[in-house]
Coordinates of C-alpha atoms in Angstrom, one line a residue:
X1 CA -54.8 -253.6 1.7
X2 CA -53.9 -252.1 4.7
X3 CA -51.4 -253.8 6.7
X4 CA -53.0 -255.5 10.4
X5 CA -51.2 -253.3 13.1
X6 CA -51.1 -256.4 15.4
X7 CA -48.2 -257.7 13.4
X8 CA -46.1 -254.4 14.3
X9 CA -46.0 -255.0 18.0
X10 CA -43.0 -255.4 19.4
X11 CA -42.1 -256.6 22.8
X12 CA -41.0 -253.4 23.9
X13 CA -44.4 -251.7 23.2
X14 CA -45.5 -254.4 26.2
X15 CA -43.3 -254.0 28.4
X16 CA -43.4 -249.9 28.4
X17 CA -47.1 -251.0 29.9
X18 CA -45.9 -253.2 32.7
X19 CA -42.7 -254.1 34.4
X20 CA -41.0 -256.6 33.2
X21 CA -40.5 -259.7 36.4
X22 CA -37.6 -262.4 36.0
X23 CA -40.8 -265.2 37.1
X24 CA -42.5 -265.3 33.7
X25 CA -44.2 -268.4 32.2
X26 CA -45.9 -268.9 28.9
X27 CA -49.3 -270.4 28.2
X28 CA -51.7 -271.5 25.6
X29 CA -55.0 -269.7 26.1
X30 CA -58.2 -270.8 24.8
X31 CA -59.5 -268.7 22.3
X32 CA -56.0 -267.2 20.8
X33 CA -54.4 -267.5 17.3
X34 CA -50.8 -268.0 18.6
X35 CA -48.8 -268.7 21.9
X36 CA -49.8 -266.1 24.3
X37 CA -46.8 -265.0 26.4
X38 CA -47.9 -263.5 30.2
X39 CA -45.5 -261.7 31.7
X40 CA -45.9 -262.1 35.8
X41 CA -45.3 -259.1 38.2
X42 CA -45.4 -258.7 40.7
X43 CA -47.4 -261.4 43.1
X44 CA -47.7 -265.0 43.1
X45 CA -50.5 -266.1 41.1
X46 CA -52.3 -269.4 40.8
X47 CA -51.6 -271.1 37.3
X48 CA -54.1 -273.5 37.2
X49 CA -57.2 -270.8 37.5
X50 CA -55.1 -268.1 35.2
X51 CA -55.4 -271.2 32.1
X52 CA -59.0 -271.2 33.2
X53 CA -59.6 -268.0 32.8
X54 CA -61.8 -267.3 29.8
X55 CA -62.3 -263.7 30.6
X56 CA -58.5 -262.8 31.1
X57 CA -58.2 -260.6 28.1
X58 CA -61.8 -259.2 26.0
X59 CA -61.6 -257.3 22.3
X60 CA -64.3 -254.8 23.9
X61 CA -64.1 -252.5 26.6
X62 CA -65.0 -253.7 29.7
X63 CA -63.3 -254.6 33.3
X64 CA -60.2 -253.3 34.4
X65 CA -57.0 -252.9 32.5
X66 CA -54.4 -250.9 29.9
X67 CA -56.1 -250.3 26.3
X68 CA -53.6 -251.5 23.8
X69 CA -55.1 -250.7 20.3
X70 CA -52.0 -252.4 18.0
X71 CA -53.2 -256.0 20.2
X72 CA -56.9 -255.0 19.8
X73 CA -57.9 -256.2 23.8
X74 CA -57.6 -255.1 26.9
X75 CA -55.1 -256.2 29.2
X76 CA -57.1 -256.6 32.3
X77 CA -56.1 -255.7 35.9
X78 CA -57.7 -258.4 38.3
X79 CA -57.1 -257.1 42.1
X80 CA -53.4 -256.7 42.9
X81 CA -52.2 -259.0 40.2
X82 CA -51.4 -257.5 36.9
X83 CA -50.5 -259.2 33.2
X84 CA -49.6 -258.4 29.8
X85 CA -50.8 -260.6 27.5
X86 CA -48.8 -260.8 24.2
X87 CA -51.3 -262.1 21.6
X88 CA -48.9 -261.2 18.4
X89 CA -45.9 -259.4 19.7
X90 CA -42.6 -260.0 18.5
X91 CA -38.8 -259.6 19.3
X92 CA -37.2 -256.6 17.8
X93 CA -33.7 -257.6 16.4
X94 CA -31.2 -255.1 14.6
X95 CA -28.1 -256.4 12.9
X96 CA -24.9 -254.9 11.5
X97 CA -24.2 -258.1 9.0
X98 CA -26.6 -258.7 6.2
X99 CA -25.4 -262.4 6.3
X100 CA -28.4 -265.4 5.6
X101 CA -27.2 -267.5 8.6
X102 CA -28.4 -264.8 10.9
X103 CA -31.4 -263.2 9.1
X104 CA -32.5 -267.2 8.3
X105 CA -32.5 -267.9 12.1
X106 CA -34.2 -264.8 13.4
X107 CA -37.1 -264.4 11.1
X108 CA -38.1 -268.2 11.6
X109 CA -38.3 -267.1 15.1
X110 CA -41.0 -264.5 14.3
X111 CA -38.9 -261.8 15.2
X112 CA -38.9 -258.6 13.0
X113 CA -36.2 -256.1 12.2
X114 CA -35.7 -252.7 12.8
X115 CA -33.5 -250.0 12.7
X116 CA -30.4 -249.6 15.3
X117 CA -31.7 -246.2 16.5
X118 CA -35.0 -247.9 16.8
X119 CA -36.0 -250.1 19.9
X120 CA -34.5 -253.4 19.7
X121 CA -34.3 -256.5 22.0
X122 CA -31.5 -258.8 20.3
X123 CA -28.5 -256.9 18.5
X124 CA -25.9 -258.4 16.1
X125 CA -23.7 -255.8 16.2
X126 CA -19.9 -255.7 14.3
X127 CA -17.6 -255.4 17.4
X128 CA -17.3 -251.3 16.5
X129 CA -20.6 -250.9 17.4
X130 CA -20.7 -252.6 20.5
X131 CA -17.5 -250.1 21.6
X132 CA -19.5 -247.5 20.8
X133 CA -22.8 -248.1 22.3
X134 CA -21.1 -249.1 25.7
X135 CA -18.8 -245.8 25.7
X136 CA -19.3 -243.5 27.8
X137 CA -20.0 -240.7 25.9
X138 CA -22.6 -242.5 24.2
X139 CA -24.7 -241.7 27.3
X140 CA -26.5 -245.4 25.9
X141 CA -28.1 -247.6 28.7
X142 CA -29.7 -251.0 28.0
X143 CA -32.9 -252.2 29.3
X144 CA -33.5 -255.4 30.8
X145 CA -35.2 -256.6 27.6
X146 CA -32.0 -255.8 25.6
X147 CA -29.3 -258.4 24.7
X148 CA -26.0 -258.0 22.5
X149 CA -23.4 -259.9 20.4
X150 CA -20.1 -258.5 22.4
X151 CA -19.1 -257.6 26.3
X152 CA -17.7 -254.4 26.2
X153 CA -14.0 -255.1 26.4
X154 CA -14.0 -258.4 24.6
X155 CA -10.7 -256.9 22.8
X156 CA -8.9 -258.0 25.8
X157 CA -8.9 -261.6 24.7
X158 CA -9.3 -260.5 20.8
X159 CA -6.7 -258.0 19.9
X160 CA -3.6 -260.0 19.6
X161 CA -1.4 -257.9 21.9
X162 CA -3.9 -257.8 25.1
X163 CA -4.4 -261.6 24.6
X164 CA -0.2 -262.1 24.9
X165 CA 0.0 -259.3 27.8
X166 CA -3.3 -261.3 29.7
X167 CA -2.0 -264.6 29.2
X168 CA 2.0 -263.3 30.4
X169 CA -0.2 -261.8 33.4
X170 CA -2.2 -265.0 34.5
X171 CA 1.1 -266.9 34.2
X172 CA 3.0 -264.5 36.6
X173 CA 0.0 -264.2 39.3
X174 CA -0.1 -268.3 39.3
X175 CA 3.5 -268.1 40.0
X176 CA 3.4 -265.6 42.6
X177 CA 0.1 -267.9 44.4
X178 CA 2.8 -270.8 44.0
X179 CA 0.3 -272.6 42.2
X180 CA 1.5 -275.9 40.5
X181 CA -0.2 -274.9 37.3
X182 CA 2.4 -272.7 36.6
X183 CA 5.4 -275.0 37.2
X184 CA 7.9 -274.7 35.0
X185 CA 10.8 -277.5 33.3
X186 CA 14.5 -277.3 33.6
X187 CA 14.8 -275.0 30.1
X188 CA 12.0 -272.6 31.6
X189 CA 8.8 -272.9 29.9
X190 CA 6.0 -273.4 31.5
X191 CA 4.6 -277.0 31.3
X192 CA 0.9 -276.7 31.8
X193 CA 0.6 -273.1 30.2
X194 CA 2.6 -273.7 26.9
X195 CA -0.1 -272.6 24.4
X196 CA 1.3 -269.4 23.4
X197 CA 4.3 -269.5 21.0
X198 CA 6.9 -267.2 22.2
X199 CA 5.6 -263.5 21.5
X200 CA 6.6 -259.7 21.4
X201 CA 5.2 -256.8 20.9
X202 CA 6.7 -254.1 18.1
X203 CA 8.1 -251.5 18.7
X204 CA 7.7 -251.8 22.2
X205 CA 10.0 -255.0 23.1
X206 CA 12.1 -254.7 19.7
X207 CA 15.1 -255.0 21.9
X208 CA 14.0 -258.4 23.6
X209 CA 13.3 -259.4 20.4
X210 CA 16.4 -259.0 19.1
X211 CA 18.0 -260.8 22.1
X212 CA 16.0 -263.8 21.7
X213 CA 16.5 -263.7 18.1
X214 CA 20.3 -263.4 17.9
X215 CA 20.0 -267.0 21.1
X216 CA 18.3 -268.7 17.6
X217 CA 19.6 -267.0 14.6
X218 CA 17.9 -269.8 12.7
X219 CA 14.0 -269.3 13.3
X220 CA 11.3 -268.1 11.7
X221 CA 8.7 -265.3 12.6
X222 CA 5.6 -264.2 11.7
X223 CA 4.5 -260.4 12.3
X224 CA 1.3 -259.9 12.7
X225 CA -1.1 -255.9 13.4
X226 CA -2.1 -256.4 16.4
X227 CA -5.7 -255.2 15.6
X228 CA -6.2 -256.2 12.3
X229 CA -7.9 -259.7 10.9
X230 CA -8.2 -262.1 7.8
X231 CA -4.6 -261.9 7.3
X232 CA -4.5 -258.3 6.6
X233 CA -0.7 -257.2 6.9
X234 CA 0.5 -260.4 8.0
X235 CA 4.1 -261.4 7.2
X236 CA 7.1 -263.6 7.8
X237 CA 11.0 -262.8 8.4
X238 CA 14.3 -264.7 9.3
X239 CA 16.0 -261.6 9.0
X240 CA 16.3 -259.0 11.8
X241 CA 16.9 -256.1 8.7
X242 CA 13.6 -256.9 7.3
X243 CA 12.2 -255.2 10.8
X244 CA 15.1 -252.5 10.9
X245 CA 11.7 -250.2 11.0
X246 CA 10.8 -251.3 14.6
X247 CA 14.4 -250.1 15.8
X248 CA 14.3 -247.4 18.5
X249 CA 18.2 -247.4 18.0
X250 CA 18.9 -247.0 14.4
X251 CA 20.8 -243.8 13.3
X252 CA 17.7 -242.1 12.6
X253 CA 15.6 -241.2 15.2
X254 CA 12.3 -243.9 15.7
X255 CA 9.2 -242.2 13.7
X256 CA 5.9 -243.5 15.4
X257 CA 4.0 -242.0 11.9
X258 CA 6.1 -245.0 10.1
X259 CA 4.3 -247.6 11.9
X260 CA 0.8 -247.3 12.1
X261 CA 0.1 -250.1 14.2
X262 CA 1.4 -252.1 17.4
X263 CA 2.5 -255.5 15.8
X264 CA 3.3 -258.9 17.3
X265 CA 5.9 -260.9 16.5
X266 CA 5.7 -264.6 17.4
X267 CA 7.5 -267.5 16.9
X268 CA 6.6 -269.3 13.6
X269 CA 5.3 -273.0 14.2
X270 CA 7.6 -274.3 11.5
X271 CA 6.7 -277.9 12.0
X272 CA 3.2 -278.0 11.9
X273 CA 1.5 -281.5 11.6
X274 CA 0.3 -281.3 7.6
X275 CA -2.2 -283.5 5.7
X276 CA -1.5 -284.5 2.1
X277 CA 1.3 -282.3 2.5
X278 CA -0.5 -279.4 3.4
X279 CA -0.6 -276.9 6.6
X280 CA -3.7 -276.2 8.0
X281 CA -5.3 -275.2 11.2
X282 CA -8.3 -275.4 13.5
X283 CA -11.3 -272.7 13.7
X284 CA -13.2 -273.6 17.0
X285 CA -16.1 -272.0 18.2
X286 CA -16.3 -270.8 21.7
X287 CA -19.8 -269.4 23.3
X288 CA -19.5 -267.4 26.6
X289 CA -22.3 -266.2 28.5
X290 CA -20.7 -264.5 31.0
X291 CA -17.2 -264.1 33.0
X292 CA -17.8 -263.7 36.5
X293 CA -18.8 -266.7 37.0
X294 CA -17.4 -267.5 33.8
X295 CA -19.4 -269.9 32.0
X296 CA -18.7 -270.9 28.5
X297 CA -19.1 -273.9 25.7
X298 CA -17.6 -275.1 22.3
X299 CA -19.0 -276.0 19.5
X300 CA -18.6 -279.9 18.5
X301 CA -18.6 -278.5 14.6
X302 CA -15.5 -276.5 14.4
X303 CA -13.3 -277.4 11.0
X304 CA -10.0 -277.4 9.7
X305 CA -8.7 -275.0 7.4
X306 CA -6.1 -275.7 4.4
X307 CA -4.1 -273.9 2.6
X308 CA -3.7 -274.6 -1.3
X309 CA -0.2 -274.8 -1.8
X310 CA 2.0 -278.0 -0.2
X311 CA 4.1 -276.5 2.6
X312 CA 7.5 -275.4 2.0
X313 CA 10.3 -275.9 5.0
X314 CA 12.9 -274.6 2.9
X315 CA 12.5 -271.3 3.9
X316 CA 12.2 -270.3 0.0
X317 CA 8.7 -269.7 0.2
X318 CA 8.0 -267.3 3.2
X319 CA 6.7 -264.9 0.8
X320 CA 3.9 -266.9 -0.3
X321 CA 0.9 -266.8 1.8
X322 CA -0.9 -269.3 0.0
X323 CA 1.8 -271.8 1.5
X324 CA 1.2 -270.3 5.4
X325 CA -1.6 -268.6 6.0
X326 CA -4.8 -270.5 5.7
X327 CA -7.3 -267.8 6.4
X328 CA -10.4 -268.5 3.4
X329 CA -10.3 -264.8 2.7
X330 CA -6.4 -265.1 1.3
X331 CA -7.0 -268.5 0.0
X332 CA -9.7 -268.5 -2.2
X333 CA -7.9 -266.3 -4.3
X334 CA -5.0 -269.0 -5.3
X335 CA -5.5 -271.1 -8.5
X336 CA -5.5 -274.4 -6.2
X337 CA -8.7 -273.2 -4.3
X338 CA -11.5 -275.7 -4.5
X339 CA -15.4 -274.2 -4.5
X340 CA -17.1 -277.4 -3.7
X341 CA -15.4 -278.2 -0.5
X342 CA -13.9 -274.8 -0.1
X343 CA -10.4 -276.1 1.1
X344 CA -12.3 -277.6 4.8
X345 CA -12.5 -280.6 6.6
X346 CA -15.1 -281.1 9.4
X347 CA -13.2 -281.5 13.0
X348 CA -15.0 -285.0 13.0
X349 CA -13.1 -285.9 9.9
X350 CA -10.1 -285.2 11.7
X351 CA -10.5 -286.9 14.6
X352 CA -10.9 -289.8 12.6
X353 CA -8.1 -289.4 10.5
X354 CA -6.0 -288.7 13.6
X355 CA -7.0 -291.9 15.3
X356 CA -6.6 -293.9 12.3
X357 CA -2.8 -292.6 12.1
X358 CA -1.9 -291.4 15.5
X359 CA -3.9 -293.6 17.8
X360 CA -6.7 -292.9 19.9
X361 CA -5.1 -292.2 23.0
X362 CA -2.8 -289.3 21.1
X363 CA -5.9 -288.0 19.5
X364 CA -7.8 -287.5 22.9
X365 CA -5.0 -285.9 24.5
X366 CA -4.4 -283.4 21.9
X367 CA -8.4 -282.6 22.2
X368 CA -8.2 -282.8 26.2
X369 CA -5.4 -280.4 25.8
X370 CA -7.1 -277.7 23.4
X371 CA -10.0 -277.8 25.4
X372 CA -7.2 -276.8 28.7
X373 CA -5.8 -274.1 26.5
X374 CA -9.4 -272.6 25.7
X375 CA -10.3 -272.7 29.4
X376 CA -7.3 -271.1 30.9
X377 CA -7.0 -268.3 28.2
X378 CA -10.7 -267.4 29.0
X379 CA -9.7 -267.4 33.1
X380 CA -6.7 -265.0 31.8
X381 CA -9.2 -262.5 30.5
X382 CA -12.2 -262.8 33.1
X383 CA -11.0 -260.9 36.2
X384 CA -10.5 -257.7 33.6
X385 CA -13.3 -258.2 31.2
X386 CA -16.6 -256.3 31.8
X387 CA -19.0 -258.8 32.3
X388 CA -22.1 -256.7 31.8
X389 CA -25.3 -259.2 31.8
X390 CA -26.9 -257.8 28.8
X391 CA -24.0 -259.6 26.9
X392 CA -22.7 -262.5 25.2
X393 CA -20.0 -263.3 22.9
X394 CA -19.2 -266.1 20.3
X395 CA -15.3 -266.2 20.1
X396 CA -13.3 -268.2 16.8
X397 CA -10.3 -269.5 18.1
X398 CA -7.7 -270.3 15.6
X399 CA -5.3 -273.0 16.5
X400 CA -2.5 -275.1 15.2
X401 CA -1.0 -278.1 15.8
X402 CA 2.4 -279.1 15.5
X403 CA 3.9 -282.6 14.4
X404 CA 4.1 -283.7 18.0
X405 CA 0.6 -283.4 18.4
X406 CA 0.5 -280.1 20.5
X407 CA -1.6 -277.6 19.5
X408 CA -0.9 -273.9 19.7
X409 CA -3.3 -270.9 20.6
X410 CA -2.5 -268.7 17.3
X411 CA -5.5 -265.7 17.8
X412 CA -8.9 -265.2 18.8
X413 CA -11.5 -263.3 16.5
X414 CA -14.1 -261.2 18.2
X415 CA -16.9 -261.2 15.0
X416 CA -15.5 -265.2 13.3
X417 CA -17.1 -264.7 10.1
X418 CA -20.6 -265.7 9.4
X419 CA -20.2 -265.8 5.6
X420 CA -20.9 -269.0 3.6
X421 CA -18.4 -270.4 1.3
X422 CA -20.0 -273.5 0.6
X423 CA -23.3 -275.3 1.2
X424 CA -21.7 -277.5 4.5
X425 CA -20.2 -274.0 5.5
X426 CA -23.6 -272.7 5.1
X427 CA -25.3 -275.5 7.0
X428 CA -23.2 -275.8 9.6
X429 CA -23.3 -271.6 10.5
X430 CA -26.4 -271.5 10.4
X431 CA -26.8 -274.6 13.3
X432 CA -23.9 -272.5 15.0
X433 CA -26.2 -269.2 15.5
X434 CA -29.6 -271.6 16.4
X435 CA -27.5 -273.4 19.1
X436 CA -25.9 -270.3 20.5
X437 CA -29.7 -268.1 20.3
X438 CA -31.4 -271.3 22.2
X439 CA -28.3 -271.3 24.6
X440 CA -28.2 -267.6 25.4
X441 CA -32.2 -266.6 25.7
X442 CA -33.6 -267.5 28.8
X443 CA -36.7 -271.0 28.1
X444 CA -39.2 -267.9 27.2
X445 CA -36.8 -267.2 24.4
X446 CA -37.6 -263.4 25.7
X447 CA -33.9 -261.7 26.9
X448 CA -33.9 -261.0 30.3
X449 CA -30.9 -259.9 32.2
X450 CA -32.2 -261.2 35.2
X451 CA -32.2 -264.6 33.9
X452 CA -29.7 -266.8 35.5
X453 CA -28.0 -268.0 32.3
X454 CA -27.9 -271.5 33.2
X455 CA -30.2 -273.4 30.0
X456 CA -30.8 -276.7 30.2
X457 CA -28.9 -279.6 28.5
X458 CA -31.6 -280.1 25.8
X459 CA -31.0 -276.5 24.6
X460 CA -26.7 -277.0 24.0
X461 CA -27.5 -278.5 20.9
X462 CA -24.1 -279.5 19.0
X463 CA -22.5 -277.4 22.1
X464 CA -21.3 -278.8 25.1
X465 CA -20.5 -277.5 28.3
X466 CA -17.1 -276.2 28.8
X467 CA -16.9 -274.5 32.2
X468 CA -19.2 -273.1 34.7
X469 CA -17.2 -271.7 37.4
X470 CA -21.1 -271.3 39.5
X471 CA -22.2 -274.8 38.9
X472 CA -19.3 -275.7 39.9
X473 CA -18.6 -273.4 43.3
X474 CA -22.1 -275.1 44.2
X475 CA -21.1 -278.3 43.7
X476 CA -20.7 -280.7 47.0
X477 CA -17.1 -279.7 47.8
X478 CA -16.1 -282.6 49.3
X479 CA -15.5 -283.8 45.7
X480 CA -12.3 -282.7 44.0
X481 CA -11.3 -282.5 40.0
X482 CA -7.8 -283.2 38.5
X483 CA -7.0 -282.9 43.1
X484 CA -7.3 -279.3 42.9
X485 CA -8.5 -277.5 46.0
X486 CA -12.3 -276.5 45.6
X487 CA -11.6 -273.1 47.3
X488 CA -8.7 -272.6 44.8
X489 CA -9.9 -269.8 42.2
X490 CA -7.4 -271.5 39.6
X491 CA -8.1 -275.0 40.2
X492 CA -9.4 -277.0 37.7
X493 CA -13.1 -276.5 36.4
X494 CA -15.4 -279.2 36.1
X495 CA -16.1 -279.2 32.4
X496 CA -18.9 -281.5 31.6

């Protein structure tokens, strides 16, 4: 049986017959086997007599208007005023990751796949290939039907090293602006921008390093490649010989071929808050539209990670990841690992558990105080990060939290994994990618670069507004949040 052409159509067959307009508006008309999208150029038109309009598209060849053979009509031309009418077209989507959550969401959507040297209007690319396409040697240049997975320098906030140097950055500017948020206490740190544990970059500050090291001979670090995830080539020292490598002053002359990467070296958190005797830490799911104005969300779903092994403070285990690092790729391979549950607790089980042992008014703090660290390490990024309009970008922030309740910004992923290890982890992904594609298509559910980016509150599903710096420069600004000075760039966002 031969296959019905009308199901091949794809928006961008459409649109290479008519302009696409930011005004467009969908309609049921009479007659048609599915919702029939009309795309609105470029005059005002009257809506009421359009739905009326019985003789707005014909399967034979009469009136005015563009043949299209795949739709079998005519897409008429009345005066000045011209339409497309989208009987059976569908989004093109292209994806680097054969993962369920994503294929799941898309094809209940009606959209179809193709190729990535194909057209496509929705691309879930690895962040590689979103490098690559916006290069410039690629010579590549989006539509404004188009709509990817990653801004173009997202590895600003993502690589481990740029996220220290943009952070150190935002802190000195504040300082220099005098602003109060980057007061500081009597020992120095900074007491509203305290999120980062103390940080270096190897080989290039191996000689700070070692003078902050030999002021606490006793601590713990953890090294870290700077562009590397999953716990790939993580490790943990109390030694400065076990970094002798790094040295650009040992006897023999540095070798840059013996380290292949730039690695940070931070601070280890060695009294983080456990549960039954076990570390863990915090994946949460951030959603930003765009950065300038930055507007962004979290995800209400995040969940704790365990490790498998109790935690060790006596130093004798710093070998043993499966006491320290609680990345799922490293842990599911120790003996402890549980399938069922998969070693994760939902962040609602958490809060509980924290009220129920720290008090409520502890509990909201911390929260109030992971939402400040997510906010300002975003505003660290956005004055350098390309906010092209044909992007979006779902971050996973990994943080910990130490016995006194304070959480710690530990890394940011660029591509958080979409891979189920259990049926909640499965569940709850694939809510996480039909919340984030109802949040970042504009009500047509048709990308548009034109589009505003502002969806309604029904659309946030389990997200919830974070931040919008644009909603909030309009607000009436003789109101003021946390007493910050509306005309102040770095004052305090309103959140929700």
């Amino acid at each position: 049986m031969a296959k019905d052409p009308r199901k091949q159509v794809t928006l961008n067959h459409i649109i290479s017959q008519f302009p696409y307009d930011q005004d467009d508006s969908s309609y049921t008309q009479p007659g048609t086997e599915t919702l029939a999208t009309i795309y609105r150029l470029k005059k005002n038109i009257d809506h009421k007599s359009l739905n009326n309009d019985s003789h707005f598209f014909d399967s034979g060849n009469h009136g005015n208007g563009v043949n299209i053979p795949e739709l079998g009509c005519i897409v008429k031309s009345t005066g000045s005023i011209k339409y497309a009418l989208i009987m059976t077209a569908r989004i093109a989507y292209c994806s680097d990751m054969d993962k369920s959550v994503l294929a799941n969401n898309f094809e209940k959507r009606g959209w179809i796949q193709v190729n990535p040297d194909d057209e496509w209007n929705f691309y879930w690319a690895g962040a590689q290939t979103c490098r690559s396409l916006f290069s410039v040697d690629s010579g590549y240049r989006m539509n404004d039907n188009q709509m990817i997975n990653h801004f173009p320098t997202h590895y600003e906030l993502t690589r481990k090293d740029l996220m220290v140097k943009n952070v150190k950055r935002y802190r000195r500017e504040l300082e220099r602006e005098g602003s109060p948020l980057a007061a500081r206490d009597a020992t120095g740190r900074y007491i509203h921008l305290d999120f980062l544990p103390t940080t270096f970059m190897l080989p290039a500050d191996y000689n700070l390093f070692v003078e902050e090291f030999r002021r606490n001979p006793n601590t713990t670090w953890i090294l870290k490649p700077a562009g590397r995830s999953q716990g790939v080539g993580i490790f943990l020292v109390n030694k400065l010989a076990q970094i002798k490598k790094w040295s650009r002053d040992t006897k023999s002359s540095f070798n840059p071929a013996l380290v292949k990467d730039t690695y940070v070296i931070s601070r280890y958190i060695e009294n983080p808050l456990l549960i039954g005797g076990k570390k863990f830490d915090l994946r949460i799911y951030i959603l930003v539209t765009s950065y300038r104005p930055l507007k962004a969300y979290m995800y209400k779903l995040g969940f704790c990670r365990f490790c498998t092994v109790r935690y060790d403070t006596s130093g004798q285990e710093l070998d043993n990841m499966f006491v320290h690092l609680t990345n799922v790729s490293i842990q599911k391979h120790g003996e402890e690992y549980n399938n069922v549950h998969g070693g994760k607790w939902p962040m609602r089980t958490l809060r509980l558990y924290l009220e129920g042992t720290r008090g409520k008014t502890s509990t909201d703090k911390l929260f109030t105080d992971i939402t400040w660290l997510v906010v300002h390490s975003l505003r660290a990024v956005a004055p350098i990060m390309a906010s092209d309009r044909h992007c979006f970008e779902c971050y996973g922030y990994d943080i910990i939290i130490d016995d006194q309740l304070k959480p710690w910004m530990i890394e940011v992923n660029a591509s958080p994994s979409m891979t189920s290890t259990t049926a909640n982890d499965r569940i709850l992904k694939y809510k996480l990618v039909d919340d984030l594609i109802n949040i970042v298509l504009p009500p047509d559910g048709i990308p548009n670069v034109h589009w505003n980016k502002v969806p309604t509150p029904d659309k946030y599903g389990d997200f919830e507004l974070l931040i919008d710096e644009e909603l909030y420069q309009n607000s009436d600004h003789s109101s003021s949040h946390r007493g910050g000075r509306q005309s102040d760039r770095h004052s305090a966002p309103r959140w929700k």
